[in-house]
Each structure stands twice: as structure tokens, then as C-alpha cells.
PDB file of C-alpha atoms in Angstrom:
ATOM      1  CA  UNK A 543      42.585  19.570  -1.978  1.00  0.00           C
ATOM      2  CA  UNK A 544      41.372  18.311  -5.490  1.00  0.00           C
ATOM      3  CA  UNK A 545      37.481  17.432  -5.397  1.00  0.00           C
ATOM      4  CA  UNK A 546      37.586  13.897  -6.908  1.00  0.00           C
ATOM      5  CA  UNK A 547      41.054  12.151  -6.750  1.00  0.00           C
ATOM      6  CA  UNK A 548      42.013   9.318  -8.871  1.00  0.00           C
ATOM      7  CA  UNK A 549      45.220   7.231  -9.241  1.00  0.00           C
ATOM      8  CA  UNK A 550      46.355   8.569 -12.761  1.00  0.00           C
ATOM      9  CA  UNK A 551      48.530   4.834 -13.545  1.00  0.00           C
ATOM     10  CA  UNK A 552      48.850   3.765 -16.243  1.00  0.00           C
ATOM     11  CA  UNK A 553      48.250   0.515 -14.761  1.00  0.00           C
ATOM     12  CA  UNK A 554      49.448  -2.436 -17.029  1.00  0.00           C
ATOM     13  CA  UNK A 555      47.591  -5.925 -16.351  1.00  0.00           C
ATOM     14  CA  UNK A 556      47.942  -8.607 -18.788  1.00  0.00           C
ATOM     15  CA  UNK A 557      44.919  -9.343 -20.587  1.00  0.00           C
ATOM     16  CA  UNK A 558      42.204 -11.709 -18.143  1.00  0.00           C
ATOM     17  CA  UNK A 559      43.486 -10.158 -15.145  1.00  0.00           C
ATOM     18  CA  UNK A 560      41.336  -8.634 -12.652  1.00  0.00           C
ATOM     19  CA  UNK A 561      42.125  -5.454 -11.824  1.00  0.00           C
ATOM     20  CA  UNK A 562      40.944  -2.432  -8.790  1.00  0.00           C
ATOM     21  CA  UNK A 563      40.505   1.215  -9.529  1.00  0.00           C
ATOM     22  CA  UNK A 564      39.634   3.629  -6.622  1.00  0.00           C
ATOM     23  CA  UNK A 565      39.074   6.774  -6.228  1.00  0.00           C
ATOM     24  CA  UNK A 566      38.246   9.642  -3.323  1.00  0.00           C
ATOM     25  CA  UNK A 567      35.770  12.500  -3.343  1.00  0.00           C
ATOM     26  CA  UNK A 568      36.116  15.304  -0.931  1.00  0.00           C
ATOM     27  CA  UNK A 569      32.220  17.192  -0.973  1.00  0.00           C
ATOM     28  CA  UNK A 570      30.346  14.930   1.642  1.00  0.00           C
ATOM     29  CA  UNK A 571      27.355  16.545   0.025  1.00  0.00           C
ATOM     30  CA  UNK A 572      27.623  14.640  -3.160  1.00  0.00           C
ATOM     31  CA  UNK A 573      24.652  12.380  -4.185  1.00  0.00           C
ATOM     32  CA  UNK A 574      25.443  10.741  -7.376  1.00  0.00           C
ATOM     33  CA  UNK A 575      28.574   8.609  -8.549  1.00  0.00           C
ATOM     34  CA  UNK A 576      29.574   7.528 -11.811  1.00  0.00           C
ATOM     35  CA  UNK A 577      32.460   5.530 -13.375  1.00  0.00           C
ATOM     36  CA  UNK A 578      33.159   6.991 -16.910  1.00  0.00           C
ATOM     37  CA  UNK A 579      35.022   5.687 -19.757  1.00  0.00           C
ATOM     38  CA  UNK A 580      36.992   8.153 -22.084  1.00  0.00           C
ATOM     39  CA  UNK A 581      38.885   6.749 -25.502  1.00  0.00           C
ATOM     40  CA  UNK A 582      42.155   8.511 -26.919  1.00  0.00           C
ATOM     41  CA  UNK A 583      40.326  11.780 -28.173  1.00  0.00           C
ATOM     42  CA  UNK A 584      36.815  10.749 -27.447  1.00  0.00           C
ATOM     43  CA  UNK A 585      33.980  12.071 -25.258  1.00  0.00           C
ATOM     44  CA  UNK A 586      33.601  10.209 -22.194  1.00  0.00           C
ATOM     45  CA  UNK A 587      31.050   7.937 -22.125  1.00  0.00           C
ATOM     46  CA  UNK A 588      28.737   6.622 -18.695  1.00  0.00           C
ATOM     47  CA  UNK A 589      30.371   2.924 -18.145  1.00  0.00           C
ATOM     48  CA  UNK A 590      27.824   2.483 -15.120  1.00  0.00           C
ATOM     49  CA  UNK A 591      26.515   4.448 -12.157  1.00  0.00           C
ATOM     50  CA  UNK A 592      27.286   3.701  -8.356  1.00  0.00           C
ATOM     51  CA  UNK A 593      25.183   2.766  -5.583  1.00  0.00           C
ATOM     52  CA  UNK A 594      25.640   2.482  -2.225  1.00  0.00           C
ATOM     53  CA  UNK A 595      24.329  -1.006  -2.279  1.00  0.00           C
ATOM     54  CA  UNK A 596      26.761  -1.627  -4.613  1.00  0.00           C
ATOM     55  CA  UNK A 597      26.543  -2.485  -8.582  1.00  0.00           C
ATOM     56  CA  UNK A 598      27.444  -5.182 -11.353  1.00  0.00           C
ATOM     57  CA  UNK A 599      27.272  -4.922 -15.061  1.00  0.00           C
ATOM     58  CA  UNK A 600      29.112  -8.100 -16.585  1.00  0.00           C
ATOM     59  CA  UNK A 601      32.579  -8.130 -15.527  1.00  0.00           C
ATOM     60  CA  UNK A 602      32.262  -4.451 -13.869  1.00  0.00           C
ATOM     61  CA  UNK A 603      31.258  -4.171 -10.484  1.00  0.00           C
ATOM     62  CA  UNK A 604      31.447  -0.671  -8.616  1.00  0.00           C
ATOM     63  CA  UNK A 605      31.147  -0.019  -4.756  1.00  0.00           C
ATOM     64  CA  UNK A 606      30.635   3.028  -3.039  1.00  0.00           C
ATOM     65  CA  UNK A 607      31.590   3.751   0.451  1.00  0.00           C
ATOM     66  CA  UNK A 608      29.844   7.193   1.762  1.00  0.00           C
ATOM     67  CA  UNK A 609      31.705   7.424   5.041  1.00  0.00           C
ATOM     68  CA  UNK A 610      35.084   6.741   3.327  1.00  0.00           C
ATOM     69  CA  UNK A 611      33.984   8.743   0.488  1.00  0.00           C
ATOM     70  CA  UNK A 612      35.550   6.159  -1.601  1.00  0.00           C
ATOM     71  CA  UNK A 613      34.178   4.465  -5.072  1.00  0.00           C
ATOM     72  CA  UNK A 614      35.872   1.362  -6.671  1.00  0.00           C
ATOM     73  CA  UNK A 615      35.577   0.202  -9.741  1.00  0.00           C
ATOM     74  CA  UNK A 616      36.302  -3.620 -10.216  1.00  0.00           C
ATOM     75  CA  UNK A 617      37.452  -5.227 -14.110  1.00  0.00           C
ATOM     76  CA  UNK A 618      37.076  -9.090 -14.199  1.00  0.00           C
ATOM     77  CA  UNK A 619      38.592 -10.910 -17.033  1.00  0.00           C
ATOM     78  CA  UNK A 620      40.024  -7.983 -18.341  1.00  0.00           C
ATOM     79  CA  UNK A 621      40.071  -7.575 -22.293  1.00  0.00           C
ATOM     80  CA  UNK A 622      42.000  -5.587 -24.827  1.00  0.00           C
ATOM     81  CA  UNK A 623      39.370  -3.218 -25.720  1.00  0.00           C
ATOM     82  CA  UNK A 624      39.366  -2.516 -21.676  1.00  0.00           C
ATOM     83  CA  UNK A 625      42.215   0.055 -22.251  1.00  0.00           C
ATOM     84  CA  UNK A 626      41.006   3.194 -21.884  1.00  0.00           C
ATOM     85  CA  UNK A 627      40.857   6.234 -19.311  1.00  0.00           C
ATOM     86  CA  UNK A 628      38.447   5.841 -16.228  1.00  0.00           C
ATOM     87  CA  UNK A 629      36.914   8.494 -15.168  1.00  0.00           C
ATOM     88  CA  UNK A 630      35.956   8.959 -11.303  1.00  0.00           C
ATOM     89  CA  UNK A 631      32.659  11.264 -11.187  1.00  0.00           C
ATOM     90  CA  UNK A 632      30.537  12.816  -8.540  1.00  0.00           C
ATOM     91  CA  UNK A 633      27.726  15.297  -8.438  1.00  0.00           C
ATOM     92  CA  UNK A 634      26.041  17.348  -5.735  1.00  0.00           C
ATOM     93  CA  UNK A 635      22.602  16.566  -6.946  1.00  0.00           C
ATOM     94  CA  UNK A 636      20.545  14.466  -9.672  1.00  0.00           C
ATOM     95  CA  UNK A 637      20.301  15.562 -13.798  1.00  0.00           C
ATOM     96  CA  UNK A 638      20.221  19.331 -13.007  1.00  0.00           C
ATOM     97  CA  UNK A 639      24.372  19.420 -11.383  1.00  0.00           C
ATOM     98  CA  UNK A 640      27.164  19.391 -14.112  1.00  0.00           C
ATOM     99  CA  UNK A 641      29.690  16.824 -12.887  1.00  0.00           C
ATOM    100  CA  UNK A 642      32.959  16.647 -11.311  1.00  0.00           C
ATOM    101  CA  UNK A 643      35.384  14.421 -12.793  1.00  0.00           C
ATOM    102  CA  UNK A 644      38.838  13.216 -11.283  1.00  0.00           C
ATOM    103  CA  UNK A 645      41.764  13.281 -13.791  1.00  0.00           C
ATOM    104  CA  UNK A 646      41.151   9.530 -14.818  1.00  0.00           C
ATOM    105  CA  UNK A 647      43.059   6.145 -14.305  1.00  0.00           C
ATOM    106  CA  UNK A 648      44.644   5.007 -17.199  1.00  0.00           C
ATOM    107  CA  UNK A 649      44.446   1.476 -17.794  1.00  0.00           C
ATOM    108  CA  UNK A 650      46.545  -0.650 -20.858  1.00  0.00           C
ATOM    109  CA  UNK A 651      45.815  -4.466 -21.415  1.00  0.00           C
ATOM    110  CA  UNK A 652      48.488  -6.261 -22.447  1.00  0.00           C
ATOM    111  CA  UNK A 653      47.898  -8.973 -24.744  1.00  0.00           C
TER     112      UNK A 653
ATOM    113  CA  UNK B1447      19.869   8.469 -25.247  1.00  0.00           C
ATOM    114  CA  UNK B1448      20.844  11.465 -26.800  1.00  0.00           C
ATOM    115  CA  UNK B1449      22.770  11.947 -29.507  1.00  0.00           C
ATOM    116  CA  UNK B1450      24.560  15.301 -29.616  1.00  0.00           C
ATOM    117  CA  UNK B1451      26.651  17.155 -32.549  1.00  0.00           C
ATOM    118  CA  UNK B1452      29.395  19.746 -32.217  1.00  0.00           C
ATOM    119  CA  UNK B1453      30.781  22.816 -34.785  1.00  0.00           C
ATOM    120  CA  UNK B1454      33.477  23.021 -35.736  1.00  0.00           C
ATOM    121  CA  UNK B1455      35.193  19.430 -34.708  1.00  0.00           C
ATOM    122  CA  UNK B1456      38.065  21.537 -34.575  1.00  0.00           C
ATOM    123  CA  UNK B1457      39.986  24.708 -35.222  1.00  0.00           C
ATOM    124  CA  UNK B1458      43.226  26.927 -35.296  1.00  0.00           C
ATOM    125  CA  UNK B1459      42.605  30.366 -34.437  1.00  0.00           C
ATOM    126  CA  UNK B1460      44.869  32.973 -33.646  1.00  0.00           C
ATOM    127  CA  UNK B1461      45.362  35.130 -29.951  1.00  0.00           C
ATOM    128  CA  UNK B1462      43.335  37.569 -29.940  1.00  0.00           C
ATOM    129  CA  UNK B1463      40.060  36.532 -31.983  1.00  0.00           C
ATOM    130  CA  UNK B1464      37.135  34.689 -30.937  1.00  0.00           C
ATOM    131  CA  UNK B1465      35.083  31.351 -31.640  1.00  0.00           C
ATOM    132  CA  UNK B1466      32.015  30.584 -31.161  1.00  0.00           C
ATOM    133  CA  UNK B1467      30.915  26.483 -30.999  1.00  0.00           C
ATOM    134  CA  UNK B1468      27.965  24.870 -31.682  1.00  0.00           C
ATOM    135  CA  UNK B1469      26.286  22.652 -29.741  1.00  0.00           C
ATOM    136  CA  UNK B1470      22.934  20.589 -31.601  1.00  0.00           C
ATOM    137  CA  UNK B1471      20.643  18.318 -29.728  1.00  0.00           C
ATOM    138  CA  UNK B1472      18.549  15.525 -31.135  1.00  0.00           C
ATOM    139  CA  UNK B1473      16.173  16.051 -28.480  1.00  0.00           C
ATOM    140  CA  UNK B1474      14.813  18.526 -26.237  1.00  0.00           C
ATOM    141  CA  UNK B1475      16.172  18.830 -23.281  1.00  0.00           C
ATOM    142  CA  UNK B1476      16.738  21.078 -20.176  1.00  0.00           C
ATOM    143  CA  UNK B1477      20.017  20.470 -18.918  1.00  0.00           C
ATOM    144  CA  UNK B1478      23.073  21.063 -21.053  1.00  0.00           C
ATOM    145  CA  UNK B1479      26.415  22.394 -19.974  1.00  0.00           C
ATOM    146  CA  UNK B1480      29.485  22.722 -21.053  1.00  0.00           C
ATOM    147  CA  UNK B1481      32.899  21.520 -19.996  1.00  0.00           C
ATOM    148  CA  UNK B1482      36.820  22.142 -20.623  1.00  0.00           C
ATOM    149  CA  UNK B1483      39.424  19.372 -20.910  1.00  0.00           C
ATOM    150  CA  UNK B1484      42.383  21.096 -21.249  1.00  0.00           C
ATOM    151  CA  UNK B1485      45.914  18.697 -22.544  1.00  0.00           C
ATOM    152  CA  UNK B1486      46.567  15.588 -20.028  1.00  0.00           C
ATOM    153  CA  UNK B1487      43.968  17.025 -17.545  1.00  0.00           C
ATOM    154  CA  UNK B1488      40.371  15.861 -17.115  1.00  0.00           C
ATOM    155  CA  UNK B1489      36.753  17.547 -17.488  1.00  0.00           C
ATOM    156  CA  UNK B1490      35.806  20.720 -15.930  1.00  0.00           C
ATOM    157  CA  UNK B1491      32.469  22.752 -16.075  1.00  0.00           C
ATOM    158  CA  UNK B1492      32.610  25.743 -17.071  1.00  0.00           C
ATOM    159  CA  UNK B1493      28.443  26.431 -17.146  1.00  0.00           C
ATOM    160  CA  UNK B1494      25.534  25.560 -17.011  1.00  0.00           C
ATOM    161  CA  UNK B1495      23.548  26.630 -20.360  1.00  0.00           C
ATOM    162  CA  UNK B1496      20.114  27.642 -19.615  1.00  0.00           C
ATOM    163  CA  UNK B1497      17.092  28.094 -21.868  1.00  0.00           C
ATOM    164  CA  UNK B1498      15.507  31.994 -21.355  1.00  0.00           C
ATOM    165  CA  UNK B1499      18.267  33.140 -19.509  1.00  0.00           C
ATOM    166  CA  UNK B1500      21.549  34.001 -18.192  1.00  0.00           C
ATOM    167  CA  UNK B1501      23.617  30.940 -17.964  1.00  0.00           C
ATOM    168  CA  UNK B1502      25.157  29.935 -14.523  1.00  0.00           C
ATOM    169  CA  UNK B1503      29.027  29.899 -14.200  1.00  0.00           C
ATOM    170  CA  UNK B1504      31.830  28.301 -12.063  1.00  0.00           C
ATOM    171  CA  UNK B1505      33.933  29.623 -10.121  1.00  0.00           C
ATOM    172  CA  UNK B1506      36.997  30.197 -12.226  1.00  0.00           C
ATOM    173  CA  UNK B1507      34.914  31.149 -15.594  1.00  0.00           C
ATOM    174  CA  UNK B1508      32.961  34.462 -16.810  1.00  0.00           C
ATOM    175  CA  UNK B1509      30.351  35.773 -18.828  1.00  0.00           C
ATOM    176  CA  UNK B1510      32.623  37.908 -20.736  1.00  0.00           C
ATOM    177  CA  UNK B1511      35.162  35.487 -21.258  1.00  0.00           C
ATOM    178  CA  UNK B1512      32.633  32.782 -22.268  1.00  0.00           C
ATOM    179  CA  UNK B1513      29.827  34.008 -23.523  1.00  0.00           C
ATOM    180  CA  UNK B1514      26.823  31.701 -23.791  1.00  0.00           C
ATOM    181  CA  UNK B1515      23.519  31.715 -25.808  1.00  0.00           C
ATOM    182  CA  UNK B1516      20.290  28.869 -24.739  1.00  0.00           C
ATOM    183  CA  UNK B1517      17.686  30.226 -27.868  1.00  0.00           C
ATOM    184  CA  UNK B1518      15.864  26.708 -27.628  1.00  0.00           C
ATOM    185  CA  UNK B1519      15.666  23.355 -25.851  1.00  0.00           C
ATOM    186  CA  UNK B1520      18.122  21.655 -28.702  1.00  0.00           C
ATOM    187  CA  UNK B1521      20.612  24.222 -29.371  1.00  0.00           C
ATOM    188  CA  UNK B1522      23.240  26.067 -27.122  1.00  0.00           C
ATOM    189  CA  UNK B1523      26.406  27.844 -28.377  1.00  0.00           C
ATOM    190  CA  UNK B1524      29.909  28.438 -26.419  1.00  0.00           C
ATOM    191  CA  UNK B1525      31.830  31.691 -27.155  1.00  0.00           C
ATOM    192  CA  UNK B1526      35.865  31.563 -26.629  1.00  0.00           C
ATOM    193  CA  UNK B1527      37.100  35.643 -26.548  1.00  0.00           C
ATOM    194  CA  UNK B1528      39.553  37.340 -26.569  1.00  0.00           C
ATOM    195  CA  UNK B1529      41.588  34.080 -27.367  1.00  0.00           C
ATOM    196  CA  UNK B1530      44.796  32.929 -25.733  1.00  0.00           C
ATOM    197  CA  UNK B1531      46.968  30.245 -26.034  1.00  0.00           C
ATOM    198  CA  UNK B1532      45.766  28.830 -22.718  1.00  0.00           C
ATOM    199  CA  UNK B1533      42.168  28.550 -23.873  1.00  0.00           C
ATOM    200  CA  UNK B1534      43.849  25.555 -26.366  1.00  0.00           C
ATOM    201  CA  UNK B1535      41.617  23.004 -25.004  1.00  0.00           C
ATOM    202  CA  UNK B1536      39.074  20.524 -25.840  1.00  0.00           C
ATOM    203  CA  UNK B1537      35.682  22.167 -25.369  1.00  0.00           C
ATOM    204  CA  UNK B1538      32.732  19.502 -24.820  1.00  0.00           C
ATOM    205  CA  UNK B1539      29.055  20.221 -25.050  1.00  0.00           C
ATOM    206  CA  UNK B1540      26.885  17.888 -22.265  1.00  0.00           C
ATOM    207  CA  UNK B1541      23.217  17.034 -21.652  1.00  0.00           C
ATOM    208  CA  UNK B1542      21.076  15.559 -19.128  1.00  0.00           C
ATOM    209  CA  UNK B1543      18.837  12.798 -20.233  1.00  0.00           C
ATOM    210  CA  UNK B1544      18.274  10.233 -18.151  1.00  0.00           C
ATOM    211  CA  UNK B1545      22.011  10.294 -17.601  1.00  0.00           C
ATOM    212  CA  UNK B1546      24.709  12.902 -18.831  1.00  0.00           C
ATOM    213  CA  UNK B1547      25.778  12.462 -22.159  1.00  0.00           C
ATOM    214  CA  UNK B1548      28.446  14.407 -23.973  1.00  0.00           C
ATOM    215  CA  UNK B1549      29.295  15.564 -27.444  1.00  0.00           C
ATOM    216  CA  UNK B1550      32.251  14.385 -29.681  1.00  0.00           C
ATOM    217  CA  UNK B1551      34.122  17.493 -28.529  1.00  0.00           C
ATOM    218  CA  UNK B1552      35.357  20.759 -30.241  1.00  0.00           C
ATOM    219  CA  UNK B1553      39.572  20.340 -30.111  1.00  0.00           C
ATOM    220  CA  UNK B1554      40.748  24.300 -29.733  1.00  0.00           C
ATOM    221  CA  UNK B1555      44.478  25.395 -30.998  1.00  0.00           C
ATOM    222  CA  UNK B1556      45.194  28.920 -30.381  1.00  0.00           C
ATOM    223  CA  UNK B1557      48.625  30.279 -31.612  1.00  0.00           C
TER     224      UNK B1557
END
């Protein structure tokens, strides 16, 4: 069983659409969640942490659900630059853990 | 932040040899690692690079394979040996500052 498992899409929304990502984790001992953004032939790059209070930065709002072990990631009023691959990550334990990432949900806005 | 550079961006080596990638910091830090993405897949650790001594592996990578040198608290190099066409891959170098951030990437062709 994989340890982080994302739908891979491609999802395409026309642009302003809202549109749901999820994603499962299997290690009930993971402590920290992350949604990640990663570019054709870039580095990912931290879009925003997840809390189990739940999160909102601008049109992005995560959830995280630690006796589903499930994280969502929520895109309001979607935009073109919005395309990209999201990346589903968990780690066991604060900055000292590397980080497990799920194969990423690709998402294309159509204009 | 952190602001991280990688040598060589990329590179076309044949089976058989060996690279070794650079990984500069702007900052001192502790925790660096590095990570595979190999074609259409996502991230996966390979170590953990630590300063003063023996770096700590995953399951699925060795020492001998993928040698690793910490001299300082900015600097960490990646060794690919013995080089086969399955080690074409995109090898990224990571740190831990206040979140995990992760260099542009070192894109591996091996023929």
C-alpha cells in the first residue's frame, strides 16, 4: 500500500471554477502535512501547511482529517497560473524527517 | 527562506561512471536531504545528509551506491556510482528552515 495516495487527474476545470483535491496517508504516526506545488521541471515549492483546525491562504483552504487520514486541498476562483502538479505530503515528525510525497494531482485551467 | 543552488543543472553520463552533485546553501543549516524524482513519478528520499557523520539512508538506497559527504553546515554533495540507466532521474537537494525547501534540481541522463 503506497504511503501517501493522491488522485494523479489531470483534472480540467475551466478557469474560476472551484475545484477539490484529496489525498490519503497510510502512517497514523505522521505529524505534519503539507500541500506542495511543483511546475513542469521545477522544484516543488510549500503552497501551505495543514492543520487539523483547518487552514486558508486566499483562495486555498486545506483540511485535515486525522482519523480518516485524509487532507484536502480546496482552489476557489481558480486561475490560469493554478495549473500545476499538487503535491500531497506528510512527515513523521517536525524539520528533522525528510518528507513523503504522493505522486501529485495534476491540475490544467482552461481558459 | 533559503535559497539553495545545485551542480551541474544537468548531465549525460554514460553506464558505468559516476557523478557527483553539488548541493550549496545560503545559510547554515542542519537538516538537508536529498531526494529522487524519477520520470512521471514523484519525490522520494533517498538520505538524510548529516554534518560530522555518516548520513542516514532509506530503505531502498545505500552507502555504496550513493555516497554522501556533510563537510559543513552549507554544503552537502550526492554521489551517483556505478551508473545505470535507471539512476536517469531528477536528483533534488532539500533543507529544513523553518519549512523544507528544495533546490532547482540536478536532471540525470545515463545512456
Amino acid at each position: 500500500r503506497k504511503e501517501v495516495e493522491q488522485d494523479p487527474g489531470p483534472f480540467n476545470v475551466p478557469e474560476g471554477a472551484t475545484v477539490a483535491f484529496n489525498c490519503t496517508y497510510s502512517n497514523s504516526a505522521s505529524q505534519s502535512f503539507f500541500w506542495y506545488r511543483q511546475d513542469c521541471r521545477k522544484e516543488p515549492k510549500l503552497l501551505m501547511s495543514v492543520y487539523s483546525s483547518g487552514n486558508e491562504d486566499g483562495r486555498f483552504t486545506a483540511q485535515l482529517n486525522r482519523a480518516s487520514q485524509y487532507i484536502s486541498l480546496l482552489i476557489r476562483d481558480s486561475k490560469l497560473s493554478d495549473s500545476a502538479t499538487y503535491l500531497c505530503v506528510v512527515s513523521q515528525g517536525g524539520g528533522a524527517d525528510g518528507l513523503t510525497f504522493g505522486k501529485g494531482t495534476h491540475l490544467i485551467i482552461q481558459p | 527562506s533559503a535559497v539553495i543552488s545545485q551542480k551541474p543543472s544537468r548531465d549525460i553520463c554514460q553506464r558505468g561512471t559516476s557523478l557527483t552533485i553539488q548541493c550549496q546553501v545560503d545559510s547554515q543549516v542542519t537538516m538537508m536531504f536529498w531526494y529522487r524524482q524519477q520520470p512521471g513519478q514523484s519525490l522520494t528520499l533517498i538520505a538524510t545528509a548529516n554534518q560530522g557523520s555518516e548520513a542516514t539512508y532509506e530503505s531502498g538506497f545505500v552507502i555504496d551506491k550513493f555516497p554522501i559527504s556533510r563537510p559543513n553546515l552549507t554544503f552537502s554533495t550526492l554521489t551517483v556510482s556505478n551508473m545505470s540507466p535507471e539512476d536517469s532521474s531528477i536528483y533534488l537537494c532539500s533543507v529544513t528552515k523553518e519549512t523544507q525547501y528544495f533546490g532547482p534540481g540536478t536532471r540525470l541522463l545515463v545512456l
